[in-house]
Structure formats: C-alpha cells, structure tokens
Coordinates of C-alpha atoms and ligand atoms in Angstrom, one line a residue:
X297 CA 43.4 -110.9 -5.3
X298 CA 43.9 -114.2 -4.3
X299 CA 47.3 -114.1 -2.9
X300 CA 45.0 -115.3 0.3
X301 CA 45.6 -119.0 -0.4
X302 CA 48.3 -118.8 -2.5
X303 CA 51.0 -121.6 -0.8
X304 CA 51.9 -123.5 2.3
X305 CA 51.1 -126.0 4.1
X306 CA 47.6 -127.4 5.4
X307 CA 47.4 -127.0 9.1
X308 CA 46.4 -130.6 9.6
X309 CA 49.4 -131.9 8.1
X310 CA 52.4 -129.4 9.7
X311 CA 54.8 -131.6 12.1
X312 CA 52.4 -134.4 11.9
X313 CA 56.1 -135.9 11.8
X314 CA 55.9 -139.9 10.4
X315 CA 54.0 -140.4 7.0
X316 CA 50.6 -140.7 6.5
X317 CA 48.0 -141.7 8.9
X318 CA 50.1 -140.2 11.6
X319 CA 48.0 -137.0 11.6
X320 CA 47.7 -136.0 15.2
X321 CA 46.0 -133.4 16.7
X322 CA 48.1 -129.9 15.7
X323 CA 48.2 -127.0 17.5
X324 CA 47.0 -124.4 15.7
X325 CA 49.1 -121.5 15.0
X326 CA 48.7 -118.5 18.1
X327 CA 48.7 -116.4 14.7
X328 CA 46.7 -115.1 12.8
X329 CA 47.6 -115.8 9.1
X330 CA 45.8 -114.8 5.8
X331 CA 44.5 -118.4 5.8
X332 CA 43.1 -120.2 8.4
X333 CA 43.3 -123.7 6.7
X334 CA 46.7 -122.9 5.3
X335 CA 49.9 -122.5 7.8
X336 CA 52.3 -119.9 5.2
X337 CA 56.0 -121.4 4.7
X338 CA 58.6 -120.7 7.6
X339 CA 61.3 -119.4 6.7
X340 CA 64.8 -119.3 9.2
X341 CA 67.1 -117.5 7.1
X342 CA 67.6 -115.5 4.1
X343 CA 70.5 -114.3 1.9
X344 CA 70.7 -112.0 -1.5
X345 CA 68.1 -113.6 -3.8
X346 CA 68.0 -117.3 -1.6
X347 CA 65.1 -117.8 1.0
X348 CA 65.8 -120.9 3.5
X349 CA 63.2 -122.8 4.5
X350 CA 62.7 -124.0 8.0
X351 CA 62.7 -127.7 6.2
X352 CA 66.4 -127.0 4.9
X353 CA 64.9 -126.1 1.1
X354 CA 66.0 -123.6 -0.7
X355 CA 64.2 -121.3 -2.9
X356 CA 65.0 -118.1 -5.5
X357 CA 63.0 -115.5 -4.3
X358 CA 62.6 -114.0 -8.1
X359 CA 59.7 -111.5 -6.9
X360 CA 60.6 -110.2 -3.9
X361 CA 57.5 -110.9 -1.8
X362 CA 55.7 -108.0 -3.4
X363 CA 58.1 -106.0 -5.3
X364 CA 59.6 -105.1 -2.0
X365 CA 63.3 -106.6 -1.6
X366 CA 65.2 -104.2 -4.6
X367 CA 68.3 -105.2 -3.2
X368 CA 68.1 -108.6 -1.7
X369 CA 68.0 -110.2 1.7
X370 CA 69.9 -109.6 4.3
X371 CA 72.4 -106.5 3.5
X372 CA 75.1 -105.9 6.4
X373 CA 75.2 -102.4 5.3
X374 CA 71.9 -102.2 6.0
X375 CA 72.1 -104.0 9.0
X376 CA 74.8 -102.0 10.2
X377 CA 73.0 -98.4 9.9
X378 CA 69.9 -100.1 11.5
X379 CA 72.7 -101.0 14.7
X380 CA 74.0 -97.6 14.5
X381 CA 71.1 -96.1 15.1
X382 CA 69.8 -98.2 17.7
X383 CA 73.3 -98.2 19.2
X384 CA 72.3 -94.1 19.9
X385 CA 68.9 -94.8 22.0
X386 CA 67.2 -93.4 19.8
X387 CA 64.8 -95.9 18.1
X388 CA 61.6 -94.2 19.1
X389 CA 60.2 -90.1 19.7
X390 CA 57.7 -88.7 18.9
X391 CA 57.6 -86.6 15.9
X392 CA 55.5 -83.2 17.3
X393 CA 58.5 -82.5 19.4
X394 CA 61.4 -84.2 18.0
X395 CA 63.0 -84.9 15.0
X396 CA 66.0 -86.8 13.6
X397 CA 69.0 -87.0 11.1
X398 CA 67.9 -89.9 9.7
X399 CA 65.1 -88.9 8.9
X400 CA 66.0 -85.3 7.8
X401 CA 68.9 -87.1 5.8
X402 CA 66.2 -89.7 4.0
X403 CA 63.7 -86.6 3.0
X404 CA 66.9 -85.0 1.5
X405 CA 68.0 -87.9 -0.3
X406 CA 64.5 -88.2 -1.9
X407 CA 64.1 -84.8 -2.6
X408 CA 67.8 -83.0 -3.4
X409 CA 70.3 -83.9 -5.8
X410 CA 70.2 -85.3 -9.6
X411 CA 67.8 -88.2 -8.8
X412 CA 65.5 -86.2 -6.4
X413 CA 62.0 -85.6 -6.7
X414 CA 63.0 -81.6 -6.5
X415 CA 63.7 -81.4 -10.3
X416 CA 60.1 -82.3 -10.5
X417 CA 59.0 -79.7 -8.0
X418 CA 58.5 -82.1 -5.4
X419 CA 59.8 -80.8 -2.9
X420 CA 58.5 -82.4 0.7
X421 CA 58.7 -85.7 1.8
X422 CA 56.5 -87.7 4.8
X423 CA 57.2 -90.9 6.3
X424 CA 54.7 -93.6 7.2
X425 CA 54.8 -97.7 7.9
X426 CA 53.0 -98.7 4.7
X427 CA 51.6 -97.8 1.3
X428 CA 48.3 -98.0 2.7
X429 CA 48.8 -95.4 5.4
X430 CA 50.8 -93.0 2.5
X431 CA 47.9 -93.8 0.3
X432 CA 45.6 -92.3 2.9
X433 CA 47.5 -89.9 4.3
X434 CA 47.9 -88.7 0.3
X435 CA 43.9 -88.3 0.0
X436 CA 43.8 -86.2 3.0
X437 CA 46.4 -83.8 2.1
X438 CA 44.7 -83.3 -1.1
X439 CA 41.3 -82.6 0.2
X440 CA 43.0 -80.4 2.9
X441 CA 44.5 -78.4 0.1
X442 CA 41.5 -77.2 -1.7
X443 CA 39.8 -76.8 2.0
X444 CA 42.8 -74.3 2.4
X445 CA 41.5 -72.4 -0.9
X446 CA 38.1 -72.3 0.6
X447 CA 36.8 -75.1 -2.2
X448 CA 34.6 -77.2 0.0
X449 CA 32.3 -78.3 -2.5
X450 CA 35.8 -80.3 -3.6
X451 CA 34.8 -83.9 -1.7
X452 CA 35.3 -86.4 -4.9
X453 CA 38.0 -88.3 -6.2
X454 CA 38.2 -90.0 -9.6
X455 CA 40.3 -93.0 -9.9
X456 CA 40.3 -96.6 -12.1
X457 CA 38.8 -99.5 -11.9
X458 CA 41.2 -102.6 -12.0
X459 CA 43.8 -100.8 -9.7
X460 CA 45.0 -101.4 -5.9
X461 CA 45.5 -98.6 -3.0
X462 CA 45.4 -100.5 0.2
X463 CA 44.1 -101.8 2.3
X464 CA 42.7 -99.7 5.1
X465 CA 39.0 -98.0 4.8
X466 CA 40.6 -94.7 2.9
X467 CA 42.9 -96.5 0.6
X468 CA 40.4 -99.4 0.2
X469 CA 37.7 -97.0 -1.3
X470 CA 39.5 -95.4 -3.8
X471 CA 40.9 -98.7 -5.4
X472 CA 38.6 -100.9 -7.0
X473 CA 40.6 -104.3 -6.3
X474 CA 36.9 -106.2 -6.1
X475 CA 37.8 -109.6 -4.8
X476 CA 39.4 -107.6 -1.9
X477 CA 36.4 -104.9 -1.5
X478 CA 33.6 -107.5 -1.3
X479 CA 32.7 -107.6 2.1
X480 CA 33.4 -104.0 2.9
X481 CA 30.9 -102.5 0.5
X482 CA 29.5 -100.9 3.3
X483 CA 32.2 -98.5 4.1
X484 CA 32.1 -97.4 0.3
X485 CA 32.0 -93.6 -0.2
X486 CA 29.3 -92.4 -2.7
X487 CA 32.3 -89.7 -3.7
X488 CA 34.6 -92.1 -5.7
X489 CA 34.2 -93.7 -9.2
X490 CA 36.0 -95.5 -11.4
X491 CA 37.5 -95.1 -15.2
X492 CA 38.4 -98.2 -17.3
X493 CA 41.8 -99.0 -16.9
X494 CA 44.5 -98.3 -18.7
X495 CA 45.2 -101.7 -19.5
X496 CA 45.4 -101.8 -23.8
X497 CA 45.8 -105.6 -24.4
X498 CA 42.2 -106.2 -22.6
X499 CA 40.4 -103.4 -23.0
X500 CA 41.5 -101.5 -26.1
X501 CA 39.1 -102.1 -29.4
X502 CA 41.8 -104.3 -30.4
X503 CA 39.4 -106.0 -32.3
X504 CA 38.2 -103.3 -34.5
X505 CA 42.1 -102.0 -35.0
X506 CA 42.2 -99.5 -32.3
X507 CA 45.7 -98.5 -32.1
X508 CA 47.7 -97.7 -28.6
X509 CA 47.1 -93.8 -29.3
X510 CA 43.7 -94.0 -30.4
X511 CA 42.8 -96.3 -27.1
X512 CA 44.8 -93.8 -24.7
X513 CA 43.2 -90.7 -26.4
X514 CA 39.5 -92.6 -25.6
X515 CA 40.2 -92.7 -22.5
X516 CA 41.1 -89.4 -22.2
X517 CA 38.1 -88.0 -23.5
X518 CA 36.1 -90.7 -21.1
X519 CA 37.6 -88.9 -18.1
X520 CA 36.8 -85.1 -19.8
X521 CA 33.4 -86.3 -19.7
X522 CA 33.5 -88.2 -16.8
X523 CA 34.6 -84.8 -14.6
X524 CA 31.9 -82.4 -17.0
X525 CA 29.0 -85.1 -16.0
X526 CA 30.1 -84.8 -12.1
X527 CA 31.1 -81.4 -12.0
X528 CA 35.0 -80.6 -11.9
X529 CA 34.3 -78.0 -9.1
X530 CA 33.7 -81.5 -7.2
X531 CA 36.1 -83.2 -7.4
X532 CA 39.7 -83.3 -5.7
X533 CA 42.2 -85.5 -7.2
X534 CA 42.8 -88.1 -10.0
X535 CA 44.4 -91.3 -8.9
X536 CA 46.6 -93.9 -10.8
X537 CA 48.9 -96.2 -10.4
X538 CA 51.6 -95.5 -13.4
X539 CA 52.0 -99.0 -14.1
X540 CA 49.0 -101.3 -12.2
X541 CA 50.7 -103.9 -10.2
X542 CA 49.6 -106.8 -7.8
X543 CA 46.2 -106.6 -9.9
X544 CA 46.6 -106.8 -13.3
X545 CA 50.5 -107.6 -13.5
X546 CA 52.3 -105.0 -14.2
X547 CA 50.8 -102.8 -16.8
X548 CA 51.9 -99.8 -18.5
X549 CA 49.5 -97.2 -19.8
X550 CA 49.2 -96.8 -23.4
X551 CA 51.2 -94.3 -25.2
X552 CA 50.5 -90.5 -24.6
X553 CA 47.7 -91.6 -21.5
X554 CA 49.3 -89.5 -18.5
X555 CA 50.2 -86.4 -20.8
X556 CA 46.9 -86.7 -21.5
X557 CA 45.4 -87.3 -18.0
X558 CA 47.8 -84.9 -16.4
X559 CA 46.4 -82.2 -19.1
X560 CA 42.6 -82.8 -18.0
X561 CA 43.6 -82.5 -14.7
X562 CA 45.3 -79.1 -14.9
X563 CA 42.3 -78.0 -17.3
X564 CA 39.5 -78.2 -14.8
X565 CA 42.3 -77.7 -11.4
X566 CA 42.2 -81.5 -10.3
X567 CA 45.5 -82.5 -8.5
X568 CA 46.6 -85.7 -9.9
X569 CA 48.2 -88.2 -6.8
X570 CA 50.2 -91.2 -8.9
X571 CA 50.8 -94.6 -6.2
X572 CA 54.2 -95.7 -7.5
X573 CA 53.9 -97.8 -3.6
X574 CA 54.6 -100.6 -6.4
X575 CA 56.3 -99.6 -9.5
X576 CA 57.8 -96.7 -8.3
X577 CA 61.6 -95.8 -6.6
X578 CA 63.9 -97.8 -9.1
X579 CA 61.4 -100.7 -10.1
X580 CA 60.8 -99.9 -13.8
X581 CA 64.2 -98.4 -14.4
X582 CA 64.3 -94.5 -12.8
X583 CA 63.5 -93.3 -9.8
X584 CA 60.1 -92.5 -10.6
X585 CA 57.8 -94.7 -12.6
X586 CA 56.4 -90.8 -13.9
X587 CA 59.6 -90.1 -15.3
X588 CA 59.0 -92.2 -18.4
X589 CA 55.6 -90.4 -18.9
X590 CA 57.1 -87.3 -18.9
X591 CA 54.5 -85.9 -16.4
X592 CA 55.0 -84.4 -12.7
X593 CA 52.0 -85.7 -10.1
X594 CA 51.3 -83.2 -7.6
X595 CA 51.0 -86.1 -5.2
X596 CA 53.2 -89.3 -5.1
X597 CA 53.6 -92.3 -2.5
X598 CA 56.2 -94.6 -2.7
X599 CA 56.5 -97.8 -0.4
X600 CA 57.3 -101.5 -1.1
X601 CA 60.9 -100.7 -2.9
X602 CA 61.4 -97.7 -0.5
X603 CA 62.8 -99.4 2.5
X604 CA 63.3 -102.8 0.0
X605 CA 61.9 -104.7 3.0
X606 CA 64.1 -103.4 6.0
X607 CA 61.9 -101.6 7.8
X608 CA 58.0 -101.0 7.3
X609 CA 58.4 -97.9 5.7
X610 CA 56.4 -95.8 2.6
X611 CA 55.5 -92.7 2.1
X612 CA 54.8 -89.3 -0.5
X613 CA 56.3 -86.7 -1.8
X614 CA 54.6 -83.7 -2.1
X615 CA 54.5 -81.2 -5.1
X616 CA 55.4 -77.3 -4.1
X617 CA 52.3 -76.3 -5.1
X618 CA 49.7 -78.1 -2.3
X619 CA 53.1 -76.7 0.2
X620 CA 52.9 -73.2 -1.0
X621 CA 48.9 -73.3 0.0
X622 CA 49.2 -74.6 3.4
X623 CA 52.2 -72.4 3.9
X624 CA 49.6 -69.5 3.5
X625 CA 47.1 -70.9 5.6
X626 CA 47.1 -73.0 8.1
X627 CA 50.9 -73.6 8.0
X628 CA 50.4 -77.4 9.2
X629 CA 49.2 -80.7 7.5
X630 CA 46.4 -82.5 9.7
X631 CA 47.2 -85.5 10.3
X632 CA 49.8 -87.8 12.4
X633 CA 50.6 -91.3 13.3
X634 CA 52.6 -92.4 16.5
X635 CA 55.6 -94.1 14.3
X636 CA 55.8 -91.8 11.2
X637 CA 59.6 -90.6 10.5
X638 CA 60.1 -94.0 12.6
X639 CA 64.2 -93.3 13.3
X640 CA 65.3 -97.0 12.6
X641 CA 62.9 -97.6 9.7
X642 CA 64.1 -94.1 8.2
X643 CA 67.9 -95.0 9.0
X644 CA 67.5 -98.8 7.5
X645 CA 65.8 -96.9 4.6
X646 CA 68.5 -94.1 4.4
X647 CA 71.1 -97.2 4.2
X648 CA 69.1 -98.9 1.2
X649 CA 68.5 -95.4 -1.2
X650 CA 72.6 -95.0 -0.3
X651 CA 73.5 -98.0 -1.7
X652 CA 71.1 -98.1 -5.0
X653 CA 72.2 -94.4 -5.4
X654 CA 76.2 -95.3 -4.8
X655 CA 76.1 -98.7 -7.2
X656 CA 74.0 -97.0 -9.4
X657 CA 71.6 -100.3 -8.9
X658 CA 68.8 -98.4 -10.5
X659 CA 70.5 -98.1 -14.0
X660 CA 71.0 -102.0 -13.2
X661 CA 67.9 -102.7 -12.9
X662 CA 66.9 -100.7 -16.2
X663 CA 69.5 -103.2 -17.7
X664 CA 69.0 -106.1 -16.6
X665 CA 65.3 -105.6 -17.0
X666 CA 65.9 -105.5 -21.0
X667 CA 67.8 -108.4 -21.0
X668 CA 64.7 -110.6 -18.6
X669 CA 62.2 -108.9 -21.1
X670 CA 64.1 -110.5 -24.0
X671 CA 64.6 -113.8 -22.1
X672 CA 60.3 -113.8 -21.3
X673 CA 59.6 -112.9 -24.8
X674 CA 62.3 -115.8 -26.4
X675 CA 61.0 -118.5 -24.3
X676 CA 57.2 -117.8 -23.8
X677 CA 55.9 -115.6 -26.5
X678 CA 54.9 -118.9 -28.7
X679 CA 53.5 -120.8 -25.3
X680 CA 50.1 -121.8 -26.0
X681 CA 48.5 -120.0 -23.0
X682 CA 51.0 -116.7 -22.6
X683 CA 48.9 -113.6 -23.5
X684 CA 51.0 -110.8 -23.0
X685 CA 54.5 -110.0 -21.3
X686 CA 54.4 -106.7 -20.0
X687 CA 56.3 -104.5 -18.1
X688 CA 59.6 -101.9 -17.3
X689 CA 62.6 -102.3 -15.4
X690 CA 62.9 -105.2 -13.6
X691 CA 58.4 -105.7 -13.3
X692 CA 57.3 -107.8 -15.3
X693 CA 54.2 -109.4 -16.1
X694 CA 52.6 -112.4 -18.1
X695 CA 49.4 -112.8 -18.7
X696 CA 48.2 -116.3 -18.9
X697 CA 44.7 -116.7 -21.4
X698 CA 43.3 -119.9 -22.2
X699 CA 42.9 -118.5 -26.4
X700 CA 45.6 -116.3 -27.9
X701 CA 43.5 -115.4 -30.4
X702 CA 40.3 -114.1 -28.6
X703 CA 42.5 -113.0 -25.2
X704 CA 39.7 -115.0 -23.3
X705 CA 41.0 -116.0 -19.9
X706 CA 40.8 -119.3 -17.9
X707 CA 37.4 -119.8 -16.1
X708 CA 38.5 -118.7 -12.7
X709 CA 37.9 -122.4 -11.5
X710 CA 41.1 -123.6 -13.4
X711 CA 42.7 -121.4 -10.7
X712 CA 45.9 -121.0 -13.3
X713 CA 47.4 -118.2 -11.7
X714 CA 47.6 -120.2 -8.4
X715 CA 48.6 -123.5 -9.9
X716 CA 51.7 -121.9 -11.5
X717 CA 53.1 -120.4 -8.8
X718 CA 53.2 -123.1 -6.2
X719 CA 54.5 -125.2 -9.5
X720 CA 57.2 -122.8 -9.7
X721 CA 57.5 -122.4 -6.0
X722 CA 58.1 -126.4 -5.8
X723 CA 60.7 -126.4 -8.2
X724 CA 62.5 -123.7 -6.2
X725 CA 61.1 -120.3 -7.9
X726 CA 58.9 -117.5 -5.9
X727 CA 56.9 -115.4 -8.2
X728 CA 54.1 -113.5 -7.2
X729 CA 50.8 -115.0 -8.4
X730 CA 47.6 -113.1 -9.6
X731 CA 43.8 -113.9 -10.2
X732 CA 41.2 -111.6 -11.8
X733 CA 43.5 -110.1 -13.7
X734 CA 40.9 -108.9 -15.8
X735 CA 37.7 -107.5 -14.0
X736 CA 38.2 -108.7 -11.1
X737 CA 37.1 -112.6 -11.9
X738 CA 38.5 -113.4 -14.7
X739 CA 42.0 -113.7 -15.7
X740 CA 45.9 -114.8 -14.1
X741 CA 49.1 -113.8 -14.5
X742 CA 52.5 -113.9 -12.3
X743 CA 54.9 -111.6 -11.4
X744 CA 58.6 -111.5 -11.7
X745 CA 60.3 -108.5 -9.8
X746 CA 63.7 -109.6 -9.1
X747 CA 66.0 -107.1 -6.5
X748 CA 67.8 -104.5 -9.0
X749 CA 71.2 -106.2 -8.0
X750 CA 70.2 -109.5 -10.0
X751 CA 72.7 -111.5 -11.8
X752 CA 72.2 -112.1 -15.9
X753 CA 72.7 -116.2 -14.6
X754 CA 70.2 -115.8 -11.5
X755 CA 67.8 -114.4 -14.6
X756 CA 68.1 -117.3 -16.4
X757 CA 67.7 -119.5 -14.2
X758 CA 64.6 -118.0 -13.1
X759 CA 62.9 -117.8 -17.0
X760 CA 64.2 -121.8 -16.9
X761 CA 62.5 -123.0 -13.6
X762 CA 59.3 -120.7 -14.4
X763 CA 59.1 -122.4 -18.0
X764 CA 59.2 -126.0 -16.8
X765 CA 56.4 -125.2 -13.9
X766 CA 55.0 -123.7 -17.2
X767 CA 55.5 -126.8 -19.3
X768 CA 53.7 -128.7 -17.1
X769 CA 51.0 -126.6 -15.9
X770 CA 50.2 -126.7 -20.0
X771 CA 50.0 -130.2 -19.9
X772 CA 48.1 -130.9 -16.9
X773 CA 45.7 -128.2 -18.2
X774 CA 45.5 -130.5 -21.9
X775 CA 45.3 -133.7 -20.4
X776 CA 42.1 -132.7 -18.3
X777 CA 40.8 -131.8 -20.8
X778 CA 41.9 -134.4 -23.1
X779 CA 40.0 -136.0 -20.2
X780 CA 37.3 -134.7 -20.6
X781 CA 36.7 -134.6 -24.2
X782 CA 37.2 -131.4 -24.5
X783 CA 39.9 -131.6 -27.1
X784 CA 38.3 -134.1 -28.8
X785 CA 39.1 -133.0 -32.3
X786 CA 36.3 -133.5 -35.5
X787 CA 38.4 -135.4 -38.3
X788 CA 37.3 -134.2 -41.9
X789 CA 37.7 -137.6 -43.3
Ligands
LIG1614 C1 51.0 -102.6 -1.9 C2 50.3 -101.4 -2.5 C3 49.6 -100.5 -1.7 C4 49.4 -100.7 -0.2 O1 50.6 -100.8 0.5 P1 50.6 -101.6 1.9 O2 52.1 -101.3 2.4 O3 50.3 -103.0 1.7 O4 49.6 -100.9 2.8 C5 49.1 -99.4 -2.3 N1 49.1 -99.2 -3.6 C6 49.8 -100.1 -4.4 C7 49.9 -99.8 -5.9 C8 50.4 -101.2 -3.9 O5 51.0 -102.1 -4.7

C-alpha cells in the first residue's frame, strides 16, 4: 500500500522559515520516517476526534490513524489507569515468573461475561505489542497444535490474496499485500498460497449475473479443490481477514462465504485463524467482526481497536480446542516475547474495553455507523468516480473507479487515492488513503473509521469536507483531461 508517501512536508522545505528562495540547508530528521523525502506532520497535541498541528492547524481525525483510536484522543480515564499503574512500580516483569492484575483482569474482560469471546469457546487470551507479532505468534500456535497431535506432515497454510497480516517475515508471508511484499520475495515460504478474495464488487462474474451467493458458493468450492489438489493432510490453518481492511477498503465477504469456509475447514480438520487486528473488537458493530458471520474461528487476533491507540498492544484469543491439546501434551505454548502482557499497555487497555463496555460505545458505533452509511450513500452514490461504499459499523470504504459502468480503476499514475486524501487532509479531514485496491496495482479507495464515540454533527461534517476534496479532485481529474483531449466529445451533427 502506498500509505508510504501519503502526506507531509518535503524535507527541503520544513523551517526554511521566510518564503521562497529562502531554502537553507535543513537538518535532516535523526529519524527514520517511512519517507525519506517526506518529513510526516508534527503533531503537539490531540483531543477527542481533533489533532493539533505543530503549525497551530487543526484537523478531524475521521479515521483514526489506522482504525486504531475507537474512542478518541486523549482519554483521562485512560490516562488515569495508565498513572495508577505506574504509580505501583510495576511497569515492567517478566512474564515466566510474574504476572499481573491487569493483565489477568484484561484476559477476563475479553473472555468472561456477555460480550466475551467464552460464549464462542474462546477461552484464552495472549498479549503482544502489535498485530503483526499476534499474527505470528497465531501461525505458530497453530502449527504447534497439530505438532501436538503428531501431524507433522501439517506445514501449509492457505490464505487470500488481496489481504494484509503484517508486517514481519511470518505475518508478511502469509498476506499477499504485493506492493508491500516486493522486495522480500526472498523470504517467501513455498508453504502458503493464495485464494481470490472475497471481494464481490471486483471479482464476482458480475458481468454474467453472478449473484452474491452464487460468487461466495465459487469460492467455496475453489478452496475444496484448492486443499484436495495440495493435500488437506498438509495443510494447517485457513486465514482471513472477516472484512479486508487497509488493502482493499473495508470489504465484507459475500453472503454465506465464512459458513461456507468454516465448513471446509472442519471437513478436512483445517483450523481456521480470522485477523480482526482491523475490523475486529467493536469496529463493525459487535465485538467480533465473526459474530455477524455466524461462525467461531479457532484462532483470532485483535490489535489496532484493542488498546484504541494507548498503548501498543494486540493480540489472540484462542479457541478451547487447540488449549485442550496442548493441555495433554506439552502443557506450554512455545513462544515468548520480553514485553507480552506489558502491565501498562494491558492496564491502559483494560481502561479502554471498560469504558466501551460501560457506555455501551460498541452499540454506538453500530449506530452511528448506519447513519454514516446513509450519509456516504446520499452524497456520493451518483459521484461520477464512486464505485462502491462498503462496509459495517463505523468502517467504511469507497471505492474510487474512473467508469461506473465497467468498475475499471484509475491508471495507478493518476495516484487518486493519494490525491484525495491530502485534498481532504488540507481542508481539515484525515482519512486513511489506499492504492491497489484491486490486485495490487490497480485501484483506490479511502477509509473513514471514526472512534465509536462520534457525534451525528462530527459525521457530517466529515461526509461535507470529504465531498468538497471530492468535488474537486473530479474536476481536476476532467480538466486534465479536458486538457488533453481526452474528453473531446464526437458531435453527431
Ligand atoms: C494492521 C494490521 C496487521 C498488522 O498489525 P501491526 O500492529 O501493524 O503489526 C495485521 N493484520 C491486519 C488485518 C491489519 O490491519
């Protein structure tokens, strides 16, 4: 993804202080940022949904960096528990000898009670510092499972192209985000492939009239046949993202996919691991992006809405199943990091789940998400180069195309994606910008992913200051190619 270059400042031109021609010599930043040309925003304070600049500016954070801030910036409660716990010494041990409340109170939170992964039979948690480490830490568990049951021809995993894990080597090779793979094709293991995503309004026979059940039942049967060609014996897990985030904005599966997937699965004793690191803990309106499949994974992490931003903080939740097997054997998982169950992160995180569970933020979210869908679909479903809005809860998606009536994207070059969010992002909106929407190459779309506490007014506003960096992204886009004869039109008479 291209999130790379995505806004800021040139180097060259940061606190070169008195108009132009006054360029002196900068001092590069000590840091190492994603870009090396490009010196990201500063920012010296933040409040709720409101990010202040370092230049005094002012700007509506309406994604939340990457889906992470569900309940805003800056939350004394938060910042409170955080104090508290650092207020008792302990903000570090190590986690073979020691163990704390908060963290033993955060596990419970996730797993007991109405919300809890236990009514799904998830029934352990583990902490990490991000969704990359969870993702990783997930595929290990898995293989140690069937290495438990004495299944070690079980070395594969099957998961979908189009999709996103992470970004270290383990998480990396699983997910198929190209743009992001490229240079690492090296480190590719020759035991993953890759299914056609999930992702109807792209890759569905539209054309030919294939419904939304008829597209999720094809690919269905494509994985059946997928695991007979390889050898199910082989293979250890199924992975998915319920709804595909940061690389094709926000889609859901088609109707009846997951029942389908998670019956495959069970047929030919594949454990299926879902990474709701995006969409999951409250984003699309429950707890559980799985909930509204009406499947259990025996694997899921969780991450960017977990801690909401406070702390660097994901995780997974682990089915009873994989528990009951290493209970009978080994009786220990085999692996460890230095900072996992980290006692502020898990007591800043403990603080966050509190409040969504105690204002009932989730529900919120579910609410407020139907009234943004209906706001996106009133003011852009008729814009010339809006594909498809997309999404659940308070994640949503649009997909911009250059024709409506073939779904053909942009040539990559146009570099709409990008274009439209700093547009927005000047005009005091932050969404959260996406190329290669499509295969990798082609396609754009941008994020909106509010916090779950959102106001109806902060909503509209958003939809108002997206559509005018809309409005004229459209027309810079026509008078190019007005321009350049493009739309040079054949009169008939
Ligand atoms: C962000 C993300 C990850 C990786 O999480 P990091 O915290 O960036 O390591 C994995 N999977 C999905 C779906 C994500 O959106």
């Amino acid at each position: 993804m291209s999130t790379n270059d995505h806004h800021g400042e040139d180097i060259e031109s940061i606190g070169s202080g008195s108009g132009p021609g006054a360029a002196a010599a900068v001092t590069p930043p000590a840091l190492l940022h994603r870009s090396l040309h490009q010196q990201p925003y500063k920012v010296s304070s933040a409040k709720g949904i409101y990010l202040t600049l370092d230049s005094g500016r002012v700007v509506m954070d309406a994604c939340g960096g990457a889906a992470v801030t569900c309940l805003g910036h800056g939350n004394d409660e938060v910042l409170q528990a955080v104090t508290r716990q650092m207020n008792t010494g302990v903000s570090y041990l190590h986690s073979l000898t020691y163990t704390t409340e908060a963290a033993e109170q955060l596990a419970r939170h996730l797993i007991d009670g109405p919300h809890g992964g236990g009514r799904f039979g998830l029934e352990k948690a583990y902490f990490v510092n991000s969704g990359s480490e969870a993702m990783d830490a997930a595929l290990k568990l898995a293989r140690q499972y069937f290495f438990e049951l004495g299944q070690l021809d079980k070395t594969r995993f099957v998961a979908r192209r189009q999709s996103y894990h992470g970004t270290t080597i383990g998480a990396m090779t699983v997910g198929s985000n190209l743009p992001r793979k490229a240079p690492y094709a090296c480190f590719q293991l020759d035991t993953v492939s890759w299914m056609t995503p999930a992702y109807a309004y792209q890759y569905s026979n539209w054309k030919q009239g294939e419904t939304e059940e008829q597209f999720a039942e094809r690919l269905v049967q494509e994985l059946d046949r997928h695991l007979q060609d390889i050898g199910p014996e082989k293979v250890i897990a199924f992975i998915a993202e319920p709804l595909v985030g940061a690389t094709s904005g926000c889609t859901p599966a088609p109707h009846g996919y997951f029942k389908g997937v998670r019956q495959v699965c069970d047929k030919y004793s594949i454990l299926l691991i879902l990474d709701e690191i995006m969409c999951g803990m409250g984003r699309t309106g429950t707890l559980f992006a799985f909930e509204q499949e009406h499947i259990v994974p025996d694997i899921v992490t969780i991450g960017k809405g977990l801690g909401g931003g406070y702390s660097p903080i994901a995780g997974m939740l682990v089915h009873k199943k994989i528990i009951d097997v290493l209970q009978k054997g080994t009786s220990s998982f085999n692996h460890g990091h230095t900072y996992q169950a980290h006692p502020v992160g898990c007591a800043a995180t403990l603080a966050v789940q509190k409040i969504l569970r105690r204002d009932a933020m989730i529900d919120n979210c579910a609410l407020r998400g139907q009234f943004l869908h209906s706001l996106l679909l009133e003011t852009f479903q008729h814009a010339k180069y809006v594909g498809h809005i997309r999404g659940r809860g308070l994640f949503w998606g649009i997909e911009f195309v250059k024709d409506k009536a073939t779904r053909a994207s942009f040539p990559p070059a146009v570099g709409f994606g990008i274009r439209f969010q700093s547009l927005a992002f000047e005009l005091g909106v932050a969404v959260y910008p996406g190329s290669g929407t499509v295969d990798g190459s082609r396609g754009d779309h941008a994020i909106l992913s509010p916090p779950y506490n959102v106001t109806e007014d902060e909503l509209r506003k958003i939809v108002h200051v997206v559509k005018l960096a809309y409005d004229r992204l459209e027309k810079d886009i026509d008078d190019a190619a007005d321009e350049s004869g493009q739309n040079k039109v054949e009169t008939p008479y």
